[in-house]
Short mmCIF file of C-alpha atoms and ligand atoms in Angstrom, two decimals:
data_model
loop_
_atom_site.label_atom_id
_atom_site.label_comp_id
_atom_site.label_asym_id
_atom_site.label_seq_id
_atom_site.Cartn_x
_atom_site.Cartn_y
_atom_site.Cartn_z
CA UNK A 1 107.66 105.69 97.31
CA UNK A 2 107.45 103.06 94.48
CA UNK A 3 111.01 101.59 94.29
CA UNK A 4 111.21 99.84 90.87
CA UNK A 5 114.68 98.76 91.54
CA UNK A 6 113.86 96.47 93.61
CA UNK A 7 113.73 93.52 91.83
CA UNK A 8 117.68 94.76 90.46
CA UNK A 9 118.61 94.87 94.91
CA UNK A 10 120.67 91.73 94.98
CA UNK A 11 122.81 93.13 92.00
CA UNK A 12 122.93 95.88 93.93
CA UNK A 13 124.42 94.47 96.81
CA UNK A 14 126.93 92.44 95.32
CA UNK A 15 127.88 95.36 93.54
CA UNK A 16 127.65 97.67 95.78
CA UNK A 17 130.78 99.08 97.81
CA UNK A 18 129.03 98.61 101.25
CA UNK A 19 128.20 95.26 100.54
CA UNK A 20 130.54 93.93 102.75
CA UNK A 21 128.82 96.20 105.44
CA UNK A 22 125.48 94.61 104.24
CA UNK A 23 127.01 91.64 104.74
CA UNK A 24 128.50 91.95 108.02
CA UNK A 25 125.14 93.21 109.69
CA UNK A 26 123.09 89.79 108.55
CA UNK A 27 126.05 87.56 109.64
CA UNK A 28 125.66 89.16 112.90
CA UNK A 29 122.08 88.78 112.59
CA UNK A 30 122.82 84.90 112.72
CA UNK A 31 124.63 85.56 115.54
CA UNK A 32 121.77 87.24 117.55
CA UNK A 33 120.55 84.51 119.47
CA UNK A 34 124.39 84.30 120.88
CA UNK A 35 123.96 87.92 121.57
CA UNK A 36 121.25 87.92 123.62
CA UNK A 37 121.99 85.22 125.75
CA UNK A 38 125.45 86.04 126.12
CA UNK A 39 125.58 87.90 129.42
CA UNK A 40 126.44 91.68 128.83
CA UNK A 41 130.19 92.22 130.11
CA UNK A 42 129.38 95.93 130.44
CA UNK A 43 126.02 98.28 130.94
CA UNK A 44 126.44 99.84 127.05
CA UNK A 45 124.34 98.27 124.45
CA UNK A 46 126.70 97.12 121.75
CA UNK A 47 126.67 99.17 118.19
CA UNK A 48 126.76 96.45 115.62
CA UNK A 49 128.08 98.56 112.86
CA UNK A 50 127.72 101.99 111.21
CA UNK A 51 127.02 101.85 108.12
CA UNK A 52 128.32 104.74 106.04
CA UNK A 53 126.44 106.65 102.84
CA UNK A 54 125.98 105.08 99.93
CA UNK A 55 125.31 106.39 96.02
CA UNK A 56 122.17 107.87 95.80
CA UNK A 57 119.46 106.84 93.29
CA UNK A 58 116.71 108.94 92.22
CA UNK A 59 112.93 107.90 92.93
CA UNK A 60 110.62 110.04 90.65
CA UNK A 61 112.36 113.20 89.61
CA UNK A 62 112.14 114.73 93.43
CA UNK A 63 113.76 112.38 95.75
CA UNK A 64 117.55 111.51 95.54
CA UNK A 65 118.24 109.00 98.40
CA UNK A 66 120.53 106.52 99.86
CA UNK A 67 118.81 103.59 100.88
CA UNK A 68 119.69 101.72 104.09
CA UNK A 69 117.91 98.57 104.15
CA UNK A 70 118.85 97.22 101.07
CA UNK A 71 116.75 94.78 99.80
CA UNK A 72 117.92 90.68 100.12
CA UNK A 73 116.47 89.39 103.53
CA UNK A 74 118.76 89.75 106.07
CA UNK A 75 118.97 93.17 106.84
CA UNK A 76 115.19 93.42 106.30
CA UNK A 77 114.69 90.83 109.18
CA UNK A 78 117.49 92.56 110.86
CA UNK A 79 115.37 95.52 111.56
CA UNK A 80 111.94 94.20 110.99
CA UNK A 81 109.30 95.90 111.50
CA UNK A 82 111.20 98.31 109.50
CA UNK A 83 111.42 97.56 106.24
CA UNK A 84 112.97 100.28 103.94
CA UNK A 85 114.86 103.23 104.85
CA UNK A 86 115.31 105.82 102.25
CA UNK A 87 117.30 108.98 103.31
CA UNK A 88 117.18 112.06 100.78
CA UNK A 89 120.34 113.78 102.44
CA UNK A 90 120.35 117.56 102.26
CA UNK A 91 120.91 118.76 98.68
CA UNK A 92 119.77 121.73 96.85
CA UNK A 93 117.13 122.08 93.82
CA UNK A 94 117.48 124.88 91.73
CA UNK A 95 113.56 126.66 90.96
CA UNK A 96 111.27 124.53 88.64
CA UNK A 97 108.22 125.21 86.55
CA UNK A 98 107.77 121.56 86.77
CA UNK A 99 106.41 119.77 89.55
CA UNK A 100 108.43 117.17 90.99
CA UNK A 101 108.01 114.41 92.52
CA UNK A 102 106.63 110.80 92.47
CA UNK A 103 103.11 110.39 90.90
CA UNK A 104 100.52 107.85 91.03
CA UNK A 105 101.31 104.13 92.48
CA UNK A 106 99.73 101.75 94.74
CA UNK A 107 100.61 100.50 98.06
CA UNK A 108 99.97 97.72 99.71
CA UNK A 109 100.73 95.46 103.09
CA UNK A 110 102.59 98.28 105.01
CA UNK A 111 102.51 101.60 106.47
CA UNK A 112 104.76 104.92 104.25
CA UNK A 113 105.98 107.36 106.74
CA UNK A 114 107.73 110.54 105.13
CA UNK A 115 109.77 112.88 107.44
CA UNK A 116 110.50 116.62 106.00
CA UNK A 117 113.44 117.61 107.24
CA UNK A 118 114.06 120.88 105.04
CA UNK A 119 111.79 121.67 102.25
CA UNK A 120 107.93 120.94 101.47
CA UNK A 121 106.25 117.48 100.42
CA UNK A 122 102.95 117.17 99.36
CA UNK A 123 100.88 114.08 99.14
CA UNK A 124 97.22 113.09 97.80
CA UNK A 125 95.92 109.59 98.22
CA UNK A 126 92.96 107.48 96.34
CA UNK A 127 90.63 108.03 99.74
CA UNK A 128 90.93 111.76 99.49
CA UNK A 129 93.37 112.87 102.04
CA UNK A 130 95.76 115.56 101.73
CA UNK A 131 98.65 117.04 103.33
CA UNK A 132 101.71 119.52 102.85
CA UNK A 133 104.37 118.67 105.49
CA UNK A 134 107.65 121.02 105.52
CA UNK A 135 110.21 121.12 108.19
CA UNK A 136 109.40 119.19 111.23
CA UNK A 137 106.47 117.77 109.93
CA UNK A 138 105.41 114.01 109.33
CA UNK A 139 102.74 112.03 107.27
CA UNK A 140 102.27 108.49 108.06
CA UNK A 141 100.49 106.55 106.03
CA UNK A 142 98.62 103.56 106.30
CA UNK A 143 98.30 101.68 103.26
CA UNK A 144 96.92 98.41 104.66
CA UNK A 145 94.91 96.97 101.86
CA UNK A 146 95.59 99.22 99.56
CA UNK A 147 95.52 102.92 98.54
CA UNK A 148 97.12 105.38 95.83
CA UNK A 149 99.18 108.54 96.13
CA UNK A 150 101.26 110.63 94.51
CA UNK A 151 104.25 112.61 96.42
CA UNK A 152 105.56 115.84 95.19
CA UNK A 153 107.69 118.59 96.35
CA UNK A 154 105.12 121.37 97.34
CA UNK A 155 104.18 123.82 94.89
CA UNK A 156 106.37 127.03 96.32
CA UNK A 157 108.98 124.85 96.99
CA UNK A 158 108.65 123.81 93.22
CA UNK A 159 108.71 127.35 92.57
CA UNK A 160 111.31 129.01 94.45
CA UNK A 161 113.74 125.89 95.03
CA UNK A 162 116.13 125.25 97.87
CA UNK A 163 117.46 123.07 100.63
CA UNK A 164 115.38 119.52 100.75
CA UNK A 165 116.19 117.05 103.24
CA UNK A 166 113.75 114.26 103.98
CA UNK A 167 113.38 110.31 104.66
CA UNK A 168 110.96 107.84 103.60
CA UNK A 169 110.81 104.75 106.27
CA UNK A 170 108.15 101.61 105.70
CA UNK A 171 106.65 99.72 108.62
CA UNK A 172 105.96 96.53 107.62
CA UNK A 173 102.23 95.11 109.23
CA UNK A 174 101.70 92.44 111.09
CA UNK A 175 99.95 89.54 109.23
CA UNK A 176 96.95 90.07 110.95
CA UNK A 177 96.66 94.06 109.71
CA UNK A 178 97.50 93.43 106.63
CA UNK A 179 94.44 94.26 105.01
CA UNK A 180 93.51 96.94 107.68
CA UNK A 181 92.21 99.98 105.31
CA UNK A 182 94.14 103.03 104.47
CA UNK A 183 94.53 105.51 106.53
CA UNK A 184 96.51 108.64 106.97
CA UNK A 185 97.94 110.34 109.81
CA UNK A 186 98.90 113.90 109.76
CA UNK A 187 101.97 115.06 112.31
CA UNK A 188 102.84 118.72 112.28
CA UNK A 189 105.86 119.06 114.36
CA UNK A 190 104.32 121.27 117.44
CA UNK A 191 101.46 118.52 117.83
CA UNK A 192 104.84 116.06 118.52
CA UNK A 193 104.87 115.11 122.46
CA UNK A 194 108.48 115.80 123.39
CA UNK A 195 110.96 115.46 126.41
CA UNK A 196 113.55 118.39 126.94
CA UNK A 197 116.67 117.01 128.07
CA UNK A 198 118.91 118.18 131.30
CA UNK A 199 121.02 121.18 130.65
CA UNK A 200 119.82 122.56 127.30
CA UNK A 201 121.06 119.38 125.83
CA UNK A 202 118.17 119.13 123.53
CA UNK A 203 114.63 117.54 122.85
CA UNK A 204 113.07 114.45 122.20
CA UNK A 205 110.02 114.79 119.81
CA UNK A 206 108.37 111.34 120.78
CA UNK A 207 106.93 110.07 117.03
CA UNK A 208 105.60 106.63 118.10
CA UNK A 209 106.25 104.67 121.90
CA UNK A 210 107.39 106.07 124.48
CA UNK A 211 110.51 108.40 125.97
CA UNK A 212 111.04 108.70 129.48
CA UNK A 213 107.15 108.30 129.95
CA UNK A 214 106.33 110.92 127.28
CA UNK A 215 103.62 109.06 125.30
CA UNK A 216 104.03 109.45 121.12
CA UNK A 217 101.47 110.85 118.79
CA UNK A 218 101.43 107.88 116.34
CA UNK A 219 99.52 104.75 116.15
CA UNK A 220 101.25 101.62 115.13
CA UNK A 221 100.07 98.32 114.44
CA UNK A 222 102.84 96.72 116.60
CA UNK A 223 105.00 97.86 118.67
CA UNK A 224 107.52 100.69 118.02
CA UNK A 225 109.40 103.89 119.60
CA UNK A 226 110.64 105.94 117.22
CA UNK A 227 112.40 109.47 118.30
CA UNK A 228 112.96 112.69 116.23
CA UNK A 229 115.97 114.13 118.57
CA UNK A 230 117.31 117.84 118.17
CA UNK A 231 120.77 117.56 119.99
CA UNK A 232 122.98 120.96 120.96
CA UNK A 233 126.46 120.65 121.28
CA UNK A 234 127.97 119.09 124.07
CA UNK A 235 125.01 117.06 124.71
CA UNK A 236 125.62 113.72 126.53
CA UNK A 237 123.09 111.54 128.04
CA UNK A 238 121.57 108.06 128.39
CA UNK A 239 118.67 106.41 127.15
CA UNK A 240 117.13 102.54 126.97
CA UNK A 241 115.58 100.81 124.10
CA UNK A 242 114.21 97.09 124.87
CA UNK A 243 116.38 94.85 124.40
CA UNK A 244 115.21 92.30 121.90
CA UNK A 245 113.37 95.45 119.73
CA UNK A 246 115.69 96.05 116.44
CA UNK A 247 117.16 99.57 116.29
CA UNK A 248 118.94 102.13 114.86
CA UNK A 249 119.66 105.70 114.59
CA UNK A 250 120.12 107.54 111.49
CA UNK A 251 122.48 110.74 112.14
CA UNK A 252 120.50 113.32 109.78
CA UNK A 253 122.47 116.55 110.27
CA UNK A 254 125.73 116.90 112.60
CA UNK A 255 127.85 113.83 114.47
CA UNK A 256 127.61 111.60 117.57
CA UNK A 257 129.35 109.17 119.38
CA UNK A 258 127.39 106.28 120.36
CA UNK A 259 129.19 104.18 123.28
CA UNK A 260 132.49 104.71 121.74
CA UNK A 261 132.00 104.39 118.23
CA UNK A 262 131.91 107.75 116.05
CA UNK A 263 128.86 108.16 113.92
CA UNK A 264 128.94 111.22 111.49
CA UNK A 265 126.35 112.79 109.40
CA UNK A 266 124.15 110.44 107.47
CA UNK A 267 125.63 107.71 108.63
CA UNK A 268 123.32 104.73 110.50
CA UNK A 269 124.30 103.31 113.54
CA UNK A 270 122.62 99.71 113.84
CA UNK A 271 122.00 98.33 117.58
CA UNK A 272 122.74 94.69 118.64
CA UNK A 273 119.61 93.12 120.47
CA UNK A 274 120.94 93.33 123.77
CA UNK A 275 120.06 95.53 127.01
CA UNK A 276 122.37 98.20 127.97
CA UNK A 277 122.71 102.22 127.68
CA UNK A 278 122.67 104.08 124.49
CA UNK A 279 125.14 107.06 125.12
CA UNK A 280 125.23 109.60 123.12
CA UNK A 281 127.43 112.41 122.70
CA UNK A 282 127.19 115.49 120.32
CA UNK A 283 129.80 117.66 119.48
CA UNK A 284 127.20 119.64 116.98
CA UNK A 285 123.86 120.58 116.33
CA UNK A 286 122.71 117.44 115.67
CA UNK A 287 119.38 115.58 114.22
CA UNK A 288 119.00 111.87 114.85
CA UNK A 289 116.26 109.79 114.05
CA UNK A 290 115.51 106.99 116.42
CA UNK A 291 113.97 103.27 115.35
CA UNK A 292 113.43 100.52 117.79
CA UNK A 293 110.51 97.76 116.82
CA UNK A 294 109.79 94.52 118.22
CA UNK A 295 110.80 92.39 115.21
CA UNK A 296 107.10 90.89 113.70
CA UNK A 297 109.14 87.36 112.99
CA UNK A 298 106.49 86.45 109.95
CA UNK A 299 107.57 85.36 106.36
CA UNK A 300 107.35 87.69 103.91
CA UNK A 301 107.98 88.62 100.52
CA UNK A 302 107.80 92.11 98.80
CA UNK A 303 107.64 93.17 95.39
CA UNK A 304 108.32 97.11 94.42
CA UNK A 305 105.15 98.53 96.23
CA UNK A 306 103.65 95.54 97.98
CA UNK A 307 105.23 93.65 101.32
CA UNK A 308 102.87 91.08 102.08
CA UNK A 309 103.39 87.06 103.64
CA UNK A 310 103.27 85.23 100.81
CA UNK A 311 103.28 85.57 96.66
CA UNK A 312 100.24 84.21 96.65
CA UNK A 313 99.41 87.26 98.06
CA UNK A 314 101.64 89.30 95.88
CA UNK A 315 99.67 88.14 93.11
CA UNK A 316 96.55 89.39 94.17
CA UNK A 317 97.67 92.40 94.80
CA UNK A 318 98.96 92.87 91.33
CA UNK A 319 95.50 91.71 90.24
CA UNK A 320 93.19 93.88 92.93
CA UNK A 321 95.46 96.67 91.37
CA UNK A 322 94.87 96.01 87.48
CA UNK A 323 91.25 95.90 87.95
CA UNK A 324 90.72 99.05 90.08
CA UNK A 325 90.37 97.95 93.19
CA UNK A 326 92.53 100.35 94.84
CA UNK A 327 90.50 103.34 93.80
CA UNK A 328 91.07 106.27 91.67
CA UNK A 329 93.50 109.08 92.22
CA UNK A 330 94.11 111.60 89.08
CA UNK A 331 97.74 112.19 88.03
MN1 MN B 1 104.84 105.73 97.87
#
């Protein structure tokens, strides 16, 4: 999604009433290295905060999120490969003759992954594909050197209104894939490999990585697991991430408790790099979405649309996009 306010981000986060949070998360980031090699007093993986909702802003006229990787470079290192997290929490539009949505903009230098959690989302790109994704589903999107699209709440949806929950997460690439070219992968939610839990406790949809041996559906330019977990209440159970991998969990619809610390809905829980269990308890019926990524520790700079290593390279992106380069796509 193009995020024009992202020049405005450090503004933001002085501003902002989580700032402090913001803050606390990259000072711990400094303290990483401490983390890692200090030698875990107990078998849980530490939670190094939870960071609560914040005001939404609107992107286009169809998405109104809360965005959890603000921009300013510590948090984005923090959970690098990740880059931006954008949750639309559930809210309700009222019917529209008018689409609406996000329309044309480029992309370029990372990969646009949009989860529908309630309601539809449609999506056209400059090299032709496609796709309608409503709940359950996922597009992933490749943008590599560079493509066009337009997002949109589908038509019917337009038309009849409703509940519309979704996120938008960015994978930053890897230097070397920057300029991969675009491509787009299409993830209806039955096609999802996925792990039932002990005791009707629930199931892991395995995106991208790995779960107990259950292979994910998604490619990724480096590595990743990312989960879509359907908890019952009263579930309670264990799980690994690697150790030195950022993660997080973003609590999408009911509560947990993650080793000890209470997590409610649409609230983020962010990991500290260390080995240990992740145990999770929910009360509710819960929805949790699971990042872990093996941080790509390369400079880089990003500039509304673009994350690439340099602005050297921001500045031919700008100009590859003024004169065409990244195709045609009609509004
Ligand atoms: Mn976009």
């Amino acid at each position: 999604m193009f995020n024009s306010r992202i020049m405005e981000r450090k503004d933001f986060i002085k501003k902002s009433v989580w700032g402090s949070l913001v803050a606390y998360v990259a000072g711990s980031f400094n303290n990483k290295v401490s983390a890692i090699n200090r030698l875990a007093t107990s078998n849980y993986r530490g939670v190094e905060g939870v960071l609560s909702p914040t005001n939404t802003h609107m992107v286009g006229n169809g998405f109104q999120v809360m965005n959890y990787f603000p921009n300013g470079k510590g948090f984005q290192e923090r959970m690098s490969p990740f880059f931006l997290l954008d949750f639309n929490a559930e809210v309700n539009f009222p019917p529209s003759e008018l689409s609406r949505g996000v329309g044309v903009h480029p992309h370029r230098g990372i990969e646009t992954i949009t989860f529908a959690y309630k309601g539809g989302v449609e999506h056209h790109d400059s090299k032709g594909n496609h796709g309608i994704i409503n709940k359950g589903d996922i597009q992933w999107m490749t943008a590599g050197g560079g493509v066009l699209h337009k997002e949109y709440h589908e038509k019917n949806f337009d038309k009849n209104g409703g509940a519309f929950e979704m996120v938008q997460l960015w994978i930053n690439l890897p230097k070397k894939h920057k300029m991969t070219p675009a491509k787009y992968q299409s993830i209806p939610h039955q096609t999802k490999p996925k792990h039932t839990l002990d005791g009707n406790m629930g199931v892991v949809h395995v995106v991208a990585g790995e779960y107990q041996g259950v292979k994910g559906i998604a490619s990724t330019f480096s590595p990743v697991h990312m989960y879509d977990m359907h908890l019952n209440p009263g579930a309670d159970f264990k799980f690994h991430l690697p150790a030195g991998y950022n993660s997080g969990i973003l609590v999408v619809d009911g509560d947990i408790n993650v080793n000890g610390h209470d997590a409610p809905e649409n609230h983020y829980v962010q990991l500290k790099n260390e080995a240990g269990d992740i145990h999770i308890k929910a009360s509710n019926k819960t929805t949790l979405l699971v990042l872990s990524g093996e941080p790509l520790n390369e400079p880089f700079v990003g500039y509304g649309p673009f994350v690439m290593n340099t602005e050297a390279e921001i500045h031919q992106a700008i100009e590859d996009y003024n004169q065409g380069k990244f195709g045609f796509l009609q509004d």
